[in-house]
Short mmCIF file of C-alpha atoms and ligand atoms in Angstrom, two decimals:
data_model
loop_
_atom_site.label_atom_id
_atom_site.label_comp_id
_atom_site.label_asym_id
_atom_site.label_seq_id
_atom_site.Cartn_x
_atom_site.Cartn_y
_atom_site.Cartn_z
CA MET A 1133 182.80 63.46 194.30
CA SER A 1134 182.61 66.17 192.26
CA HIS A 1135 185.33 68.47 192.38
CA GLU A 1136 183.36 71.71 190.96
CA PRO A 1137 183.55 75.05 193.38
CA LYS A 1138 180.36 75.20 195.32
CA THR A 1139 178.67 77.96 194.58
CA ARG A 1140 175.66 78.76 197.13
CA PRO A 1141 172.18 80.13 195.70
CA PRO A 1142 171.89 83.80 196.69
CA GLU A 1143 169.81 84.15 199.97
CA PRO A 1144 166.65 85.24 198.99
CA VAL A 1145 165.65 89.01 199.66
CA ARG A 1146 162.92 89.54 202.43
CA PHE A 1147 160.05 91.69 202.04
CA GLU A 1148 158.18 91.77 205.34
CA PRO A 1149 154.15 92.73 205.84
CA ARG A 1150 154.42 96.42 206.32
CA GLY A 1151 151.65 99.15 207.53
CA PRO A 1152 150.75 101.74 204.83
CA LEU A 1153 152.57 103.17 202.28
CA SER A 1154 152.74 106.90 201.83
CA GLY A 1155 154.66 109.59 200.28
CA THR A 1156 155.84 110.98 196.71
CA LEU A 1157 157.72 109.55 194.74
CA THR A 1158 158.98 109.71 190.99
CA PRO A 1159 160.15 106.33 189.67
CA PRO A 1160 162.87 106.11 186.95
CA ALA A 1161 162.78 107.24 183.39
CA ASP A 1162 160.47 105.21 181.12
CA LYS A 1163 162.30 102.06 179.60
CA SER A 1164 160.91 102.08 176.20
CA ILE A 1165 161.05 105.84 175.36
CA SER A 1166 164.92 105.50 176.89
CA HIS A 1167 165.71 102.78 173.96
CA ARG A 1168 164.14 104.79 171.40
CA ALA A 1169 165.71 108.01 172.17
CA ALA A 1170 169.35 106.15 171.85
CA ILE A 1171 168.29 104.53 168.98
CA ILE A 1172 166.59 107.36 166.88
CA GLY A 1173 169.03 110.05 168.39
CA ALA A 1174 171.98 107.71 166.90
CA ILE A 1175 169.92 107.56 163.55
CA ALA A 1176 169.63 111.36 163.25
CA GLU A 1177 172.11 113.70 162.23
CA GLY A 1178 173.49 116.03 164.99
CA PRO A 1179 173.18 116.29 168.56
CA THR A 1180 170.11 115.63 170.57
CA ARG A 1181 170.11 116.47 173.99
CA VAL A 1182 168.41 113.86 176.04
CA LEU A 1183 167.29 114.31 180.18
CA ASN A 1184 166.28 111.98 182.38
CA PHE A 1185 167.64 108.94 180.53
CA LEU A 1186 167.07 105.74 182.31
CA ASP A 1187 169.80 104.32 184.10
CA SER A 1188 169.35 100.59 184.04
CA ASP A 1189 170.94 97.35 182.81
CA ASP A 1190 168.80 97.21 179.62
CA THR A 1191 169.16 100.79 178.32
CA ARG A 1192 172.99 101.09 179.02
CA SER A 1193 172.95 98.07 176.52
CA SER A 1194 171.18 100.32 174.35
CA LEU A 1195 174.07 102.86 174.45
CA SER A 1196 176.61 100.71 174.30
CA ALA A 1197 175.35 99.42 171.16
CA VAL A 1198 174.36 102.88 169.69
CA ALA A 1199 178.13 104.07 170.62
CA ASN A 1200 179.72 100.98 169.02
CA LEU A 1201 177.67 101.83 165.95
CA GLY A 1202 179.19 105.35 165.74
CA ALA A 1203 177.14 107.30 167.67
CA MET A 1204 178.81 109.85 169.97
CA LEU A 1205 177.92 110.31 173.78
CA ASN A 1206 178.81 113.56 175.51
CA PRO A 1207 179.04 113.18 178.12
CA GLU A 1208 179.79 109.39 178.28
CA PRO A 1209 177.67 107.62 180.88
CA ARG A 1210 180.15 105.83 183.09
CA ASP A 1211 179.68 104.87 186.90
CA PHE A 1212 176.66 107.09 186.56
CA MET A 1213 174.23 108.42 184.32
CA PRO A 1214 174.78 111.95 183.64
CA ASP A 1215 171.24 114.31 184.22
CA GLU A 1216 171.43 115.24 180.54
CA PHE A 1217 173.98 114.15 177.74
CA THR A 1218 173.91 114.49 173.95
CA ILE A 1219 174.23 111.62 171.48
CA GLU A 1220 175.75 112.74 168.28
CA GLY A 1221 173.71 110.65 166.01
CA VAL A 1222 175.34 109.11 162.67
CA GLY A 1223 173.27 110.77 160.21
CA PRO A 1224 172.34 109.52 156.65
CA GLY A 1225 176.12 108.08 156.62
CA GLY A 1226 174.67 105.43 158.52
CA PRO A 1227 176.12 102.93 161.51
CA ARG A 1228 179.70 101.75 161.53
CA SER A 1229 180.03 98.19 160.35
CA LEU A 1230 180.73 96.29 163.67
CA GLY A 1231 181.09 92.75 164.31
CA ARG A 1232 179.33 91.85 167.49
CA ILE A 1233 176.24 93.69 169.42
CA ASP A 1234 175.64 92.50 172.83
CA VAL A 1235 171.70 93.47 173.82
CA GLY A 1236 172.14 91.70 177.30
CA ASN A 1237 168.51 91.24 178.59
CA ALA A 1238 166.93 93.87 176.34
CA GLY A 1239 164.52 92.61 174.12
CA THR A 1240 163.41 96.21 172.78
CA LEU A 1241 167.29 96.49 171.62
CA MET A 1242 167.22 93.15 169.93
CA ARG A 1243 164.06 93.69 168.09
CA LEU A 1244 164.32 97.71 167.19
CA LEU A 1245 168.35 97.79 166.52
CA PRO A 1246 168.22 95.74 163.38
CA GLY A 1247 165.39 98.04 161.63
CA TRP A 1248 168.49 100.17 161.29
CA ILE A 1249 171.07 98.55 160.64
CA ALA A 1250 169.81 95.95 158.07
CA GLY A 1251 169.35 98.51 155.38
CA TYR A 1252 173.07 99.49 155.29
CA GLU A 1253 175.10 97.59 152.44
CA GLY A 1254 178.35 96.18 153.25
CA GLY A 1255 177.66 96.17 157.17
CA LEU A 1256 177.65 93.11 158.92
CA TRP A 1257 176.65 92.05 162.35
CA ARG A 1258 176.13 89.69 164.87
CA MET A 1259 173.82 90.17 167.56
CA ASN A 1260 173.41 88.04 170.59
CA GLY A 1261 172.22 88.59 174.40
CA ASP A 1262 171.95 86.71 177.61
CA ALA A 1263 170.38 83.10 178.21
CA SER A 1264 167.01 84.89 178.19
CA ILE A 1265 166.86 86.96 175.18
CA ARG A 1266 168.20 83.56 173.26
CA LYS A 1267 164.77 81.91 174.23
CA ARG A 1268 162.65 85.25 172.98
CA PRO A 1269 161.58 85.04 169.04
CA VAL A 1270 162.90 87.35 166.63
CA ASP A 1271 161.35 85.73 163.57
CA ARG A 1272 158.83 88.16 163.93
CA ILE A 1273 161.35 90.76 162.74
CA ALA A 1274 163.34 88.69 160.59
CA ASP A 1275 160.21 87.31 158.31
CA PRO A 1276 159.33 91.06 157.50
CA LEU A 1277 162.77 92.61 157.44
CA ARG A 1278 163.26 89.56 154.76
CA LEU A 1279 160.29 91.00 152.78
CA MET A 1280 161.69 94.36 152.72
CA GLY A 1281 165.07 92.68 150.91
CA ALA A 1282 167.05 92.46 154.16
CA GLU A 1283 169.34 89.08 154.37
CA ILE A 1284 169.30 87.93 158.11
CA GLU A 1285 169.79 84.64 159.85
CA VAL A 1286 168.72 83.75 162.93
CA THR A 1287 169.21 80.60 165.08
CA ASP A 1288 166.90 77.40 164.88
CA GLY A 1289 164.55 79.75 162.56
CA ARG A 1290 163.51 81.72 165.36
CA PHE A 1291 165.96 83.12 168.05
CA PRO A 1292 169.18 85.14 168.48
CA PRO A 1293 171.92 85.07 167.62
CA ILE A 1294 171.03 86.82 164.56
CA ARG A 1295 173.24 87.68 161.96
CA ILE A 1296 172.48 90.79 159.43
CA ASP A 1297 174.48 91.38 155.89
CA GLY A 1298 173.31 94.85 155.04
CA ARG A 1299 171.49 95.19 152.02
CA ARG A 1300 169.40 98.19 150.17
CA LEU A 1301 165.51 97.87 151.43
CA HIS A 1302 162.41 98.78 149.89
CA GLY A 1303 158.93 99.46 151.34
CA ILE A 1304 156.25 97.00 152.39
CA GLU A 1305 152.83 96.72 153.44
CA TYR A 1306 152.85 94.37 156.44
CA GLU A 1307 149.80 93.09 158.68
CA LEU A 1308 151.57 92.35 162.29
CA PRO A 1309 150.18 89.01 163.19
CA VAL A 1310 150.65 89.73 166.97
CA ALA A 1311 150.06 93.24 168.26
CA SER A 1312 153.90 93.83 169.29
CA ALA A 1313 155.31 97.52 169.58
CA GLN A 1314 158.66 96.46 168.82
CA VAL A 1315 157.93 94.86 165.53
CA LYS A 1316 156.05 97.80 164.57
CA SER A 1317 159.04 99.93 165.66
CA CYS A 1318 161.36 97.85 163.57
CA LEU A 1319 159.75 98.21 160.32
CA LEU A 1320 158.86 101.75 161.03
CA ILE A 1321 162.86 102.39 161.57
CA ALA A 1322 163.69 100.12 158.57
CA GLY A 1323 161.30 101.96 156.50
CA LEU A 1324 163.28 105.56 156.96
CA GLN A 1325 166.10 104.56 154.64
CA ALA A 1326 164.15 101.73 152.51
CA GLU A 1327 162.94 102.71 149.06
CA GLY A 1328 159.33 103.93 148.87
CA PRO A 1329 156.58 104.24 151.65
CA THR A 1330 156.44 101.18 154.45
CA THR A 1331 153.01 100.59 156.22
CA VAL A 1332 152.41 98.73 158.92
CA ILE A 1333 148.93 97.40 159.77
CA GLU A 1334 148.06 96.85 163.59
CA PRO A 1335 145.57 94.22 164.77
CA LEU A 1336 145.15 96.22 167.99
CA ALA A 1337 147.15 99.42 169.06
CA THR A 1338 150.00 99.13 170.82
CA ARG A 1339 152.55 101.75 172.21
CA ASP A 1340 153.25 104.71 169.90
CA HIS A 1341 156.35 106.13 171.36
CA THR A 1342 158.48 105.73 168.24
CA GLU A 1343 155.95 107.23 166.08
CA VAL A 1344 155.65 110.17 168.48
CA MET A 1345 159.60 110.62 168.42
CA LEU A 1346 159.90 109.80 164.96
CA GLU A 1347 157.27 112.61 164.17
CA ALA A 1348 159.42 114.89 166.86
CA ALA A 1349 162.65 114.42 164.63
CA GLY A 1350 160.77 115.20 161.19
CA ALA A 1351 160.05 111.81 159.77
CA LYS A 1352 157.56 111.70 157.12
CA ILE A 1353 155.11 109.42 158.90
CA GLU A 1354 151.25 109.18 158.81
CA ARG A 1355 149.14 107.37 161.19
CA GLY A 1356 145.39 106.53 161.44
CA GLN A 1357 142.87 103.53 161.76
CA GLY A 1358 145.42 100.93 162.57
CA ARG A 1359 147.75 102.01 160.02
CA VAL A 1360 151.09 103.78 160.09
CA THR A 1361 152.98 105.01 157.45
CA VAL A 1362 156.53 105.94 157.21
CA TRP A 1363 158.23 107.48 154.02
CA PRO A 1364 161.93 107.51 153.33
CA SER A 1365 163.19 110.51 155.68
CA PRO A 1366 167.19 110.18 155.73
CA ASP A 1367 167.58 113.14 157.40
CA LEU A 1368 166.07 113.17 160.84
CA LYS A 1369 166.60 115.77 163.67
CA LEU A 1370 165.97 115.18 166.92
CA ASP A 1371 166.89 118.17 169.38
CA GLU A 1372 165.64 117.10 172.71
CA VAL A 1373 164.01 114.43 174.82
CA GLU A 1374 162.84 114.31 178.19
CA VAL A 1375 162.16 110.93 179.15
CA PRO A 1376 159.15 110.93 181.61
CA ALA A 1377 159.03 108.46 184.56
CA ASP A 1378 158.12 104.91 183.76
CA ILE A 1379 154.25 104.12 184.24
CA SER A 1380 155.63 100.33 184.04
CA SER A 1381 157.53 101.20 187.13
CA ALA A 1382 154.85 103.61 188.70
CA ALA A 1383 152.65 100.52 188.19
CA PHE A 1384 154.23 98.37 191.31
CA PHE A 1385 153.40 101.41 193.71
CA MET A 1386 149.97 101.74 192.25
CA VAL A 1387 149.20 98.12 193.11
CA ALA A 1388 151.02 98.56 196.51
CA ALA A 1389 148.85 101.41 197.64
CA SER A 1390 145.78 99.60 196.35
CA ILE A 1391 146.21 96.59 198.51
CA VAL A 1392 147.86 97.83 201.80
CA PRO A 1393 145.37 99.54 203.84
CA GLY A 1394 145.41 102.97 204.80
CA SER A 1395 148.23 104.09 202.06
CA GLU A 1396 148.19 106.87 199.87
CA VAL A 1397 151.22 107.45 197.19
CA VAL A 1398 151.54 110.06 195.04
CA LEU A 1399 153.47 109.47 191.42
CA ASP A 1400 155.05 112.53 190.31
CA ARG A 1401 155.43 113.06 186.41
CA ILE A 1402 154.79 109.89 184.77
CA GLY A 1403 154.37 109.27 181.05
CA ILE A 1404 150.66 109.07 180.44
CA ASN A 1405 150.78 108.24 176.97
CA PRO A 1406 147.30 106.57 176.20
CA THR A 1407 148.94 103.53 174.67
CA ARG A 1408 150.34 102.96 177.87
CA THR A 1409 147.60 103.68 180.66
CA GLY A 1410 145.87 100.26 180.26
CA ILE A 1411 146.49 99.48 183.74
CA LEU A 1412 144.85 102.76 185.33
CA SER A 1413 141.49 101.75 183.50
CA ILE A 1414 142.19 97.96 184.86
CA LEU A 1415 142.72 99.29 188.22
CA GLU A 1416 139.73 101.85 188.25
CA ARG A 1417 137.55 99.19 186.91
CA MET A 1418 138.81 96.82 190.09
CA GLY A 1419 137.63 99.67 192.24
CA ALA A 1420 141.00 101.57 192.97
CA ASP A 1421 141.05 104.87 194.14
CA ILE A 1422 143.19 106.63 191.51
CA GLU A 1423 143.68 110.64 190.35
CA VAL A 1424 145.34 111.53 187.60
CA GLU A 1425 146.33 115.30 186.96
CA PRO A 1426 147.78 116.38 183.86
CA GLN A 1427 151.26 118.03 184.37
CA ALA A 1428 153.16 120.65 182.11
CA GLY A 1429 156.05 118.76 179.66
CA GLY A 1430 156.11 116.26 176.96
CA GLU A 1431 155.87 119.34 174.63
CA PRO A 1432 156.81 118.15 170.64
CA GLY A 1433 160.49 119.90 171.51
CA GLN A 1434 160.92 117.22 174.48
CA GLY A 1435 160.11 114.31 173.00
CA GLY A 1436 155.97 114.78 172.79
CA GLU A 1437 155.22 112.39 175.65
CA PRO A 1438 152.09 113.38 178.03
CA ILE A 1439 152.83 113.54 181.77
CA GLY A 1440 150.65 113.43 184.67
CA ARG A 1441 150.63 113.26 188.50
CA ILE A 1442 149.07 110.14 189.75
CA THR A 1443 147.58 109.51 193.56
CA VAL A 1444 146.59 105.93 194.51
CA ARG A 1445 144.93 105.46 197.59
CA SER A 1446 143.93 102.10 199.14
CA ALA A 1447 140.42 100.51 198.34
CA GLY A 1448 138.71 97.46 198.44
CA LEU A 1449 138.83 96.22 195.15
CA ARG A 1450 137.03 93.39 192.78
CA GLY A 1451 137.54 91.30 190.32
CA THR A 1452 137.42 92.01 186.53
CA SER A 1453 138.49 90.65 182.98
CA VAL A 1454 140.84 92.09 180.84
CA GLU A 1455 141.07 90.82 177.32
CA GLY A 1456 140.90 92.08 173.70
CA ALA A 1457 142.58 95.62 173.13
CA GLU A 1458 143.23 96.27 176.66
CA VAL A 1459 145.92 93.67 176.77
CA PRO A 1460 148.61 95.36 174.88
CA LEU A 1461 147.76 98.62 176.49
CA ALA A 1462 148.66 96.78 179.80
CA ILE A 1463 150.87 93.96 178.87
CA ASP A 1464 154.00 94.37 181.13
CA GLU A 1465 151.63 95.40 184.05
CA LEU A 1466 149.33 92.14 183.80
CA PRO A 1467 151.16 90.11 186.47
CA LEU A 1468 150.42 92.92 188.59
CA VAL A 1469 146.85 92.60 187.93
CA ALA A 1470 147.17 88.95 188.99
CA LEU A 1471 148.59 90.36 192.46
CA ALA A 1472 145.90 93.00 192.71
CA ALA A 1473 143.34 90.27 191.95
CA CYS A 1474 144.31 88.22 194.88
CA PHE A 1475 143.35 90.76 197.17
CA ALA A 1476 139.95 91.58 195.16
CA LYS A 1477 136.67 89.90 195.70
CA GLY A 1478 135.37 87.73 193.05
CA GLU A 1479 137.33 86.30 190.29
CA THR A 1480 139.60 88.09 187.77
CA VAL A 1481 140.12 86.42 184.01
CA ILE A 1482 143.00 87.62 181.86
CA ALA A 1483 142.36 86.58 178.40
CA ASP A 1484 144.35 86.98 174.79
CA ALA A 1485 147.66 87.26 176.60
CA GLU A 1486 149.28 84.75 175.08
CA GLU A 1487 152.19 86.78 174.31
CA LEU A 1488 153.16 86.78 178.12
CA LYS A 1489 154.78 83.32 177.28
CA ARG A 1490 157.43 85.54 175.31
CA LYS A 1491 158.47 88.14 177.62
CA GLU A 1492 161.79 88.25 179.93
CA SER A 1493 160.02 84.77 181.23
CA ASP A 1494 157.34 83.01 180.80
CA ARG A 1495 155.07 85.40 182.62
CA ILE A 1496 151.91 83.01 182.56
CA ALA A 1497 153.93 80.09 184.04
CA VAL A 1498 156.12 81.90 186.45
CA VAL A 1499 153.33 83.97 187.56
CA VAL A 1500 151.15 81.34 188.11
CA ASP A 1501 153.87 79.51 190.03
CA ALA A 1502 155.07 82.33 192.02
CA LEU A 1503 151.50 83.41 193.44
CA SER A 1504 150.09 79.78 193.87
CA GLY A 1505 153.26 79.28 196.12
CA LEU A 1506 152.13 82.45 198.23
CA GLY A 1507 148.82 80.85 198.91
CA ALA A 1508 146.65 82.37 196.03
CA GLU A 1509 143.92 80.67 194.14
CA ILE A 1510 145.43 80.79 190.61
CA GLU A 1511 145.33 78.84 187.70
CA ALA A 1512 147.12 79.17 184.30
CA THR A 1513 144.99 79.16 180.72
CA ALA A 1514 145.99 78.74 177.34
CA ASP A 1515 145.95 82.62 177.17
CA GLY A 1516 146.39 84.23 180.37
CA MET A 1517 145.07 83.42 184.01
CA LYS A 1518 142.23 82.97 186.18
CA ILE A 1519 142.58 84.34 190.01
CA ASN A 1520 139.80 83.64 192.51
CA GLY A 1521 140.69 86.59 194.90
CA THR A 1522 140.77 85.40 198.91
CA GLY A 1523 141.39 89.29 200.20
CA MET A 1524 145.13 88.12 201.27
CA LEU A 1525 148.27 86.28 200.54
CA ARG A 1526 149.95 83.89 203.05
CA GLY A 1527 153.61 84.71 201.97
CA GLY A 1528 156.32 82.22 201.27
CA ILE A 1529 159.26 82.38 198.11
CA VAL A 1530 159.03 83.97 194.96
CA ASN A 1531 161.83 83.05 192.13
CA SER A 1532 162.29 85.83 189.85
CA HIS A 1533 163.73 83.67 187.38
CA GLY A 1534 166.12 86.42 186.50
CA ASP A 1535 162.56 88.38 185.26
CA HIS A 1536 162.92 92.03 186.56
CA ARG A 1537 159.09 92.60 187.02
CA ILE A 1538 158.74 89.06 188.80
CA ALA A 1539 161.39 90.36 191.38
CA MET A 1540 159.76 93.16 191.88
CA LEU A 1541 156.22 91.62 191.69
CA GLY A 1542 157.54 89.08 194.89
CA ALA A 1543 158.56 92.32 196.64
CA ILE A 1544 154.93 94.00 196.75
CA ALA A 1545 153.39 90.75 197.39
CA GLY A 1546 155.62 90.61 200.33
CA ILE A 1547 154.58 93.82 201.82
CA ALA A 1548 150.84 92.89 201.33
CA SER A 1549 150.94 89.23 202.52
CA ARG A 1550 150.80 87.74 205.92
CA GLU A 1551 153.98 86.08 206.59
CA GLY A 1552 156.25 87.95 204.33
CA VAL A 1553 158.02 87.12 200.84
CA GLY A 1554 161.66 85.91 200.30
CA VAL A 1555 162.72 86.76 196.59
CA VAL A 1556 165.28 84.59 195.09
CA GLY A 1557 166.88 86.82 192.21
CA MET A 1558 165.99 90.18 193.34
CA ASP A 1559 168.91 91.67 191.51
CA ALA A 1560 166.81 91.25 188.29
CA SER A 1561 165.07 94.24 189.13
CA SER A 1562 168.13 96.50 187.93
CA VAL A 1563 167.18 95.85 184.29
CA SER A 1564 164.29 98.48 184.73
CA TYR A 1565 164.84 99.95 188.25
CA PRO A 1566 167.60 99.44 189.74
CA GLY A 1567 166.69 101.78 193.18
CA PHE A 1568 163.44 100.03 193.39
CA GLU A 1569 164.22 98.57 196.98
CA SER A 1570 165.13 101.68 198.41
CA ASP A 1571 162.18 103.52 196.99
CA LEU A 1572 159.73 100.93 198.38
CA ARG A 1573 161.77 100.97 201.75
CA ARG A 1574 161.11 104.78 201.80
CA LEU A 1575 157.54 105.18 200.92
CA SER A 1576 156.94 102.40 203.83
C1 S3P B 836 157.66 97.12 174.19
C2 S3P B 836 157.10 96.55 173.88
C3 S3P B 836 156.19 95.25 174.42
C4 S3P B 836 156.32 95.51 175.81
C5 S3P B 836 158.07 95.49 176.29
C6 S3P B 836 158.54 96.98 175.40
C7 S3P B 836 158.81 98.18 173.63
O1 S3P B 836 156.83 94.21 173.86
O2 S3P B 836 156.22 94.11 176.45
O3 S3P B 836 158.51 95.51 177.42
O4 S3P B 836 159.34 98.93 174.01
O5 S3P B 836 158.65 98.20 172.21
P1 S3P B 836 156.08 93.66 172.45
O6 S3P B 836 156.28 94.34 171.41
O7 S3P B 836 156.86 92.36 172.54
O8 S3P B 836 154.65 93.47 172.84
#
């Protein structure tokens, strides 16, 4: 007989079918931009005033990493995130050498931060994270950083933990083998203190928040035709960043409002940077009723990101195909496209999206498993999935596998389903959206 203490798996959180969703919501701040504000604010010299930083597990990991590397946060976020705070960056002196950096679940931190620290001679760091992070490849940053002269050891040739032994770097021209904003950003950040220019060539456009923020901080950077070049820019000054609401979080309510009949939801002050709005064009092509009005804000002094109000009313949807250049513009929203496709008429095909296998979970396998368990006609393909829309979902159980976006997908599936959905591992939503359940309750 085993004497192991018995730990019961947590009860699934139930999401029952609901009537129409209505109301106005500003979801939490953008995760990608918050990570960049922490890292670029720490690299810059002097104070950066940060407004509306995302209070989530992932972005708190970024703040503690940069604080441990020598940046000063004032006031320091403790139980709650202040509406605004300053990051006093370390400037050209570079980061403090510190043994260990724990990134938790944050893939963006794991891929961007090495770009900063790898170029500081004399520093020695070991970066690690949770079980999901240890399955996500980092050779994609280690290989090009080594070409720049970095000394990096990874585990089993591909994975965290990683060990970084600071070295002087030199610029390179590098063509990304996969479209990845994280890899592009890592190399641009490394280029800031390398010798000579660093050019990144992208096969397809990916989110450009790093470029926008580096420009705002006065980096010498040139962009055009799938190429970005950064020149050594040791003295950055980032006065202020105002983080808009995250379109990837707003997307849960866009899909919910589209598929729950009679809904009308207004999503206010959302970041509508065109490298992130793939979900809007996909849903519009599916027949969704979406209006976008630009809003004031996002001037260069505030980080330069465009902002808008998005109104979504329920509508009959039809199937579509998503492939090629559209994939990186909606990469984190593709699970939601699959959910919308279950409620659409006809077939939806998502292709060229093999990268989904390398997210917080294998989002091809996990989405197909979750939605087919709820009654969807969905199958995995080598680089995506195919869904035959039946106009409804029965309901059942969704396991988040610790992936925040799968937990929230299960919740939205639940309110739109016939019999409701129980989500196992709902707490994963705190990685990007701690107040998700109460926001959903408020709108329904
Ligand atoms: C991100 C880029 C994307 C995205 C991730 C955040 C970023 O990852 O999926 O959630 O902030 O740069 P890849 O760069 O791996 O495509």
